Coordinates of C-alpha atoms and ligand atoms in Angstrom, one line a residue:
X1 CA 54.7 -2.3 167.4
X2 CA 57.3 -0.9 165.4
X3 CA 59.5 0.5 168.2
X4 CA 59.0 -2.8 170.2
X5 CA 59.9 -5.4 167.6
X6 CA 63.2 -2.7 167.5
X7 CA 63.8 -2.5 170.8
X8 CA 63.6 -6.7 170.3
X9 CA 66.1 -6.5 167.4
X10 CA 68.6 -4.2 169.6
X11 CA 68.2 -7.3 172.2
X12 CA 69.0 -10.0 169.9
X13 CA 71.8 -8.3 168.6
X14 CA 73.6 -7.2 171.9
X15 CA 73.0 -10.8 173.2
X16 CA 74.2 -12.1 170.0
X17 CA 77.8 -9.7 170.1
X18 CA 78.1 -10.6 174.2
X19 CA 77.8 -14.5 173.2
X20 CA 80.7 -13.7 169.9
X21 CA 82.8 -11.9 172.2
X22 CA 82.7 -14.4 174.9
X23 CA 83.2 -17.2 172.5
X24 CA 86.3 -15.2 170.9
X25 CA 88.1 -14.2 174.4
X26 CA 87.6 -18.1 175.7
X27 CA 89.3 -19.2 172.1
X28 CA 92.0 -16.3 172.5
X29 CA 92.4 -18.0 176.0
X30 CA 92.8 -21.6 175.2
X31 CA 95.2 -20.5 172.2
X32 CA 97.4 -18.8 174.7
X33 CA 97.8 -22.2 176.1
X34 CA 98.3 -24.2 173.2
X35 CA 101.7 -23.9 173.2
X36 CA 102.5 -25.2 176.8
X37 CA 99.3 -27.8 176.6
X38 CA 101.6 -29.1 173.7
X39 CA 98.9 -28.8 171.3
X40 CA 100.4 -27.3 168.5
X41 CA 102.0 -29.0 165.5
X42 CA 102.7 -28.8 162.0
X43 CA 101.6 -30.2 158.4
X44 CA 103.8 -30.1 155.6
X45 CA 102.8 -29.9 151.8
X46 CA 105.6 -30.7 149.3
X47 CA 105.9 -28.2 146.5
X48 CA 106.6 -30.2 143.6
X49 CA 108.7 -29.2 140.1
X50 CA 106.8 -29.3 137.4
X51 CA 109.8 -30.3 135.2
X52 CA 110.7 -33.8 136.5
X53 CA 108.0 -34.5 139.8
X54 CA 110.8 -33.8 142.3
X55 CA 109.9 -32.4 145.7
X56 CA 112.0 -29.0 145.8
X57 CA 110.1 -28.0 149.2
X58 CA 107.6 -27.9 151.3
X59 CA 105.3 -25.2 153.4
X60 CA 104.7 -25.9 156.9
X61 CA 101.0 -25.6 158.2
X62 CA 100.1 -25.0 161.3
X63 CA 97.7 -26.6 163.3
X64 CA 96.0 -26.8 166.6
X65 CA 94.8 -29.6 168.7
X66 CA 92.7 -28.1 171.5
X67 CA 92.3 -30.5 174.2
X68 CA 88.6 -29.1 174.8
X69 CA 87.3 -28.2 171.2
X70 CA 89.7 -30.9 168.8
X71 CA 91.4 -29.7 165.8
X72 CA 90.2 -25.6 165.3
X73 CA 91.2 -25.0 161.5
X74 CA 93.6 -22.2 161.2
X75 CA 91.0 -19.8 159.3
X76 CA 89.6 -19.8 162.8
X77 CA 92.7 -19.2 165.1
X78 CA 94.8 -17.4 162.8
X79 CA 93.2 -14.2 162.7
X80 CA 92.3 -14.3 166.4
X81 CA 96.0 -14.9 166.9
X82 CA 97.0 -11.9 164.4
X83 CA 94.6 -9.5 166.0
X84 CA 95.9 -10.3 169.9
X85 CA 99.6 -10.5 168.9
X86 CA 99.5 -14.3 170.3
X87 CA 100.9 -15.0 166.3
X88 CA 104.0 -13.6 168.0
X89 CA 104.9 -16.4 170.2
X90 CA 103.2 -18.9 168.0
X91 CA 104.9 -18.0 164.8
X92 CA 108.4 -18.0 167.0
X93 CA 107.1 -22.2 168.1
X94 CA 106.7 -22.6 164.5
X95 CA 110.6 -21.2 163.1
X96 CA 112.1 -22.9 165.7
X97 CA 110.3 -26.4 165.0
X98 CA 111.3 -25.9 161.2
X99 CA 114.5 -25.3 162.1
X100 CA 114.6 -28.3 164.2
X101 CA 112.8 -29.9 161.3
X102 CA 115.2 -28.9 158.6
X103 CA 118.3 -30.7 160.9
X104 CA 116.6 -33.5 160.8
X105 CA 115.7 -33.4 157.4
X106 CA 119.5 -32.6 156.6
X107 CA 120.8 -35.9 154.8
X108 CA 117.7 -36.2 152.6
X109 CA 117.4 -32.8 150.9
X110 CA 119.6 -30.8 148.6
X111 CA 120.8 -27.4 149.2
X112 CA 118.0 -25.7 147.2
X113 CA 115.0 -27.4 149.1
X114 CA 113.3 -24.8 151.1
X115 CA 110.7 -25.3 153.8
X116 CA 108.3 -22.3 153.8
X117 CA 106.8 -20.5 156.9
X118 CA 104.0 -18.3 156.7
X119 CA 105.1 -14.5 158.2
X120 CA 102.5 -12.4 159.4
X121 CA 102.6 -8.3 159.5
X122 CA 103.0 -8.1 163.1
X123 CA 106.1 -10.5 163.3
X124 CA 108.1 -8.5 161.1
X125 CA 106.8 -4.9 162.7
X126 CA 109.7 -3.1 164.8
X127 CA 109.4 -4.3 167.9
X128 CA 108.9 -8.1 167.2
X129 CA 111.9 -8.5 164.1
X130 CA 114.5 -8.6 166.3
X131 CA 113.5 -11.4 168.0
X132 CA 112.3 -13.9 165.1
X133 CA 115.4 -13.0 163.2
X134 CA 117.9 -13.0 166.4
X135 CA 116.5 -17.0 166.8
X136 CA 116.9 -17.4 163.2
X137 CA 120.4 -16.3 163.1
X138 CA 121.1 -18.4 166.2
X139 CA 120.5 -21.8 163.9
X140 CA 123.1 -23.4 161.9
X141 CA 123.9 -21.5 158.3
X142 CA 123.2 -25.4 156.9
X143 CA 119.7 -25.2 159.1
X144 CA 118.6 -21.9 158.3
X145 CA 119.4 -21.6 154.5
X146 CA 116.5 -24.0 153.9
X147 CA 114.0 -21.4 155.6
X148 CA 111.7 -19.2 153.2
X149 CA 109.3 -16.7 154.5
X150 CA 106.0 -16.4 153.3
X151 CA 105.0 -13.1 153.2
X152 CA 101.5 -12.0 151.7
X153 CA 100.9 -9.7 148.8
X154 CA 98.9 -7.2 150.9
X155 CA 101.4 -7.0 153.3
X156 CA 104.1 -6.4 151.4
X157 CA 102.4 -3.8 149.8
X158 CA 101.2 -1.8 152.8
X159 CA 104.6 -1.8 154.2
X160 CA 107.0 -2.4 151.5
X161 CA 109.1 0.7 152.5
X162 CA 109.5 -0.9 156.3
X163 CA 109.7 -4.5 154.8
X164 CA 112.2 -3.6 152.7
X165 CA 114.9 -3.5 155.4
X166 CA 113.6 -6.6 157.3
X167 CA 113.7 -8.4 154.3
X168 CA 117.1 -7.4 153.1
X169 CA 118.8 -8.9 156.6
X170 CA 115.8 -12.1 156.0
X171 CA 118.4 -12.7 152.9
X172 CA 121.8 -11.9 154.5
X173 CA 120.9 -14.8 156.8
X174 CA 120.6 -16.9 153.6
X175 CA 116.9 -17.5 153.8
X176 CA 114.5 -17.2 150.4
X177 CA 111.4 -15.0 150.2
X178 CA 108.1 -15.5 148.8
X179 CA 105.1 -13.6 147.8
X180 CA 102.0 -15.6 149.1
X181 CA 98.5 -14.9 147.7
X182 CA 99.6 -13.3 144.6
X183 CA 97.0 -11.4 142.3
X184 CA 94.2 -11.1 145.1
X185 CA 95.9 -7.5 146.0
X186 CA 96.3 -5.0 143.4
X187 CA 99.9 -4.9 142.8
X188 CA 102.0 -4.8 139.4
X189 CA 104.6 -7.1 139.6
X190 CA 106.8 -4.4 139.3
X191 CA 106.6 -3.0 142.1
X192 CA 108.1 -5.7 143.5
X193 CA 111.0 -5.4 142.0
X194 CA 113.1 -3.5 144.7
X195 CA 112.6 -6.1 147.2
X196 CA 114.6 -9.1 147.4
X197 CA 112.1 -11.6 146.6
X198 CA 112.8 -15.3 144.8
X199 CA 109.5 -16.6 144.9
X200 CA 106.0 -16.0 143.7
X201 CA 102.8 -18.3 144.8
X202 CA 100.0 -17.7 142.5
X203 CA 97.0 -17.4 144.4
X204 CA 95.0 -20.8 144.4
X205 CA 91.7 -18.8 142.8
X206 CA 93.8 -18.5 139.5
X207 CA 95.0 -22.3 139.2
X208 CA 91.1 -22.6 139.9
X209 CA 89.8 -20.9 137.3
X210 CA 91.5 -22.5 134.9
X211 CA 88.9 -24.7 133.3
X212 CA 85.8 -22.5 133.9
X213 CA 86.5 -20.7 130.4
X214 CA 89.7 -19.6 128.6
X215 CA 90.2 -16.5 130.4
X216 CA 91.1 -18.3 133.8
X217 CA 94.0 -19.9 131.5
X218 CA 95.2 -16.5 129.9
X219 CA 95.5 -14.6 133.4
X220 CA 97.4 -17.7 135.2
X221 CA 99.7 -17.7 132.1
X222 CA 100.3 -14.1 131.8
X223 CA 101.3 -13.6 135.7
X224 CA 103.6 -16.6 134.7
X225 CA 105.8 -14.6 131.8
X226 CA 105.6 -11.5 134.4
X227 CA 107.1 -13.1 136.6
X228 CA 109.9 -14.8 134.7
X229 CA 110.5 -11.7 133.2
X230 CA 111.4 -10.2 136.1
X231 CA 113.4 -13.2 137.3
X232 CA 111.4 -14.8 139.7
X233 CA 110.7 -18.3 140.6
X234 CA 106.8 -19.1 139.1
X235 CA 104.8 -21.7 142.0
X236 CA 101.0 -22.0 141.9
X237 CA 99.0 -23.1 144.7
X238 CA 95.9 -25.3 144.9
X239 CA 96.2 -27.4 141.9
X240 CA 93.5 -30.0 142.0
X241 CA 93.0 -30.9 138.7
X242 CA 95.6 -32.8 136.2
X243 CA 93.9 -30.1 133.4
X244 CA 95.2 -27.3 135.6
X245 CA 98.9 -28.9 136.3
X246 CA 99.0 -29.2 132.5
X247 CA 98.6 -26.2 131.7
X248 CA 100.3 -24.1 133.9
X249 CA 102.7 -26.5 133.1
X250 CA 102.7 -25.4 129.2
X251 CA 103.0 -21.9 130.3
X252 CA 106.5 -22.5 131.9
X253 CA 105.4 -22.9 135.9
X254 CA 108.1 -23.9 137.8
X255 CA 106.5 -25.4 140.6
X256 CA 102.9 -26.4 142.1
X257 CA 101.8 -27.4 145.5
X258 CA 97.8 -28.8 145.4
X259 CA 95.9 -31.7 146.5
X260 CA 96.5 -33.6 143.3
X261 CA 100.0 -33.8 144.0
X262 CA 99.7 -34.1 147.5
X263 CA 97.8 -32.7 150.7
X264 CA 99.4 -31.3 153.7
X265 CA 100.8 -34.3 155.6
X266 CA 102.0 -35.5 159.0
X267 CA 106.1 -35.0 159.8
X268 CA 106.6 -38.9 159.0
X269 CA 105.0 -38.8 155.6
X270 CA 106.7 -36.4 154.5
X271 CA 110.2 -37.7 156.0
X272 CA 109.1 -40.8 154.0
X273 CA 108.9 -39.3 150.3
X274 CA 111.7 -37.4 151.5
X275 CA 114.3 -40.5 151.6
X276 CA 112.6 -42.5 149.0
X277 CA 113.7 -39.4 146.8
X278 CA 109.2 -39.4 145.5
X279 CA 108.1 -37.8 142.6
X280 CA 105.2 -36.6 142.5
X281 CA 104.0 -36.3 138.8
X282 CA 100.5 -38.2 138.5
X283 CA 101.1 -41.1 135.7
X284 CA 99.7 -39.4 132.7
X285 CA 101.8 -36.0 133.1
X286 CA 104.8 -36.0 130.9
X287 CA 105.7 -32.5 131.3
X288 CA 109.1 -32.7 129.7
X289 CA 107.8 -33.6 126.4
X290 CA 104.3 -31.2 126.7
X291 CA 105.6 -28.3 128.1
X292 CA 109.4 -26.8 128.4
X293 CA 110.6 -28.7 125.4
X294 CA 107.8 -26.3 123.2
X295 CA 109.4 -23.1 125.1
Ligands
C2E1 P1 98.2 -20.3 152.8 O1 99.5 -19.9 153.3 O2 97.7 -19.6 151.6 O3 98.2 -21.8 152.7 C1 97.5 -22.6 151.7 C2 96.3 -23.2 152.3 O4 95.6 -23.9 151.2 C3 96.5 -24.3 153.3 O5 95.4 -24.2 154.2 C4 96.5 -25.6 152.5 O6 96.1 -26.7 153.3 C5 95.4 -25.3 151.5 N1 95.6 -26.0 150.3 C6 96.7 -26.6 149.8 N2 96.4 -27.2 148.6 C7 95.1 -27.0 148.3 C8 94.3 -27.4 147.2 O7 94.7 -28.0 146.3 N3 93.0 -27.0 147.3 C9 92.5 -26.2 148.3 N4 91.2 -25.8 148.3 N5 93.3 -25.8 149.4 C10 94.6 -26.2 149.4 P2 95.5 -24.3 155.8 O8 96.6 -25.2 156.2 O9 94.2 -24.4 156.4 O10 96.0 -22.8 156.1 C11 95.2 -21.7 155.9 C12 96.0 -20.4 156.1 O11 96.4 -20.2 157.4 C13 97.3 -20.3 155.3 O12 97.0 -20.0 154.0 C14 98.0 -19.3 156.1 O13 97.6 -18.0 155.6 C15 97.5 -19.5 157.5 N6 98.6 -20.2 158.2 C16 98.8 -21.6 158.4 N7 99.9 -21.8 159.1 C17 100.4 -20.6 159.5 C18 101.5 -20.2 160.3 O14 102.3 -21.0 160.8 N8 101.6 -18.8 160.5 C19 100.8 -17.9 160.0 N9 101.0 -16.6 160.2 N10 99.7 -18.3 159.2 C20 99.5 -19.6 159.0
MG2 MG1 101.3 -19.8 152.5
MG3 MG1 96.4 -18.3 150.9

């Protein structure tokens, strides 16, 4: 009985990996088509200053609009696309539309407004650089100086010693850097410090925690003075709450990017807050007189 009811198991299970690798090589498939289908485009979420509500950026989202399964979220296609090297050619689609983007976007921004892109490992490895920064450096200085690259914490720290020249001729060409994900690895700020980074995003579980006990508060606050002590730009992802934007505003954050202030949105939304010069501070948040004024 035993042996049969195993012998059962081993059947479920090899019909069960067949049917997941099916499913997986028919999505790597379709992806490989998305970009010729014309089924890819892009969200953008404005990353707001905490001092005055002004939108100082944005990071551009991608997404996917399969013509036989609809809108597959990118927790689905992203790592499918990382694993196959399709991220390749998809993150290239992606630089060159924000570039496009950032033209357009020309008369309404200032010279510090950034427009992030999220980097994967493979894009930056040896073989693939060249090309991503060769197209990079093809754009206009004016076009290109408001591009940042994501890059995640992990990553940087697995290959900080390749990164570190990659990076270095990222900043030549006048775009920013940012650490994405920060705190989920297990990295002292300091050893950071060698690479040309301006930008840290605080990992949306901290901003999350703040308000399930004090200590969610006292790490998000402490990653805060880290990183201004080491001069870099403080911005915290996934704000949801007007009790989190306070405080992280209190503790000296520069910048937030959440649902409260505003969820990833189509090109024309976000060309619309653009040239009506939007703040984004919910009524209520008055962080000039709460927070940097007590610093
Ligand atoms: P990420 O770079 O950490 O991006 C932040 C994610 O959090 C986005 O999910 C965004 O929509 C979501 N988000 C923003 N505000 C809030 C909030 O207040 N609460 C919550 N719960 N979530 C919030 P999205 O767009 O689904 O992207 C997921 C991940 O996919 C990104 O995480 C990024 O790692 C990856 N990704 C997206 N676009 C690209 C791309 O063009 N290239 C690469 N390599 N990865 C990408
Ligand atoms: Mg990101
Ligand atoms: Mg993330």
């Amino acid at each position: 009985r035993a042996k049969e009811s195993g012998r059962n198991g081993y059947r479920y299970f090899a019909v069960d990996m067949t049917a997941r690798l099916t499913d997986r090589l028919e999505l790597e498939a379709d992806l490989r088509r998305a970009i010729s289908n014309n089924e890819l485009s892009l969200r953008y979420q404005p990353q707001v200053r905490l001092s005055d509500g002004r939108i100082i950026g944005c990071e551009a989202l991608l997404r996917w609009k399969s013509g036989t399964r609809g809108l597959v979220p990118p927790e689905r296609f992203i790592p499918i696309a990382e694993e196959s090297g399709l991220i390749v050619p998809l993150g290239l689609w992606v630089a060159n539309a924000v570039l496009k983007q950032a033209h357009a976007w020309q008369p309404h921004i200032d010279e510090d407004f950034r427009i992030s892109i999220n980097v994967a490992g493979v894009q930056l490895s040896p073989i693939h650089a060249d090309g991503l920064l060769k197209r990079i450096s093809e754009a206009p200085p004016a076009d290109r100086n408001r591009l940042e690259l994501e890059l995640t914490e992990s990553l940087l720290m697995e290959h900080a010693e390749f990164l570190e020249g990659v990076l270095t001729r990222t900043k030549a060409l006048g775009l920013g850097i940012a650490v994405d994900d920060f705190g989920t690895g297990y990295t002292s700020i300091r050893n950071l410090k060698h690479l040309p980074i301006d930008r840290i995003k605080i990992d949306m579980s901290f901003a999350q925690d703040i308000g399930k006990g004090s200590e969610g508060a006292a790490i998000a606050s402490a990653i805060i003075a880290m990183g201004h002590a080491l001069g870099l730009r403080m911005v915290a992802v996934g704000i949801e709450t007007s009790e989190q934007l306070a405080l992280l505003t209190r503790n000296g954050c520069d910048a937030a990017q959440g649902y409260l202030l505003s969820p990833p949105v189509e090109v024309e939304s976000m060309t619309q807050l653009l040239v009506a010069g939007q703040r984004l501070l919910p009524d209520g948040a008055r962080p000039l007189e709460n927070g940097r004024s007590h610093r």
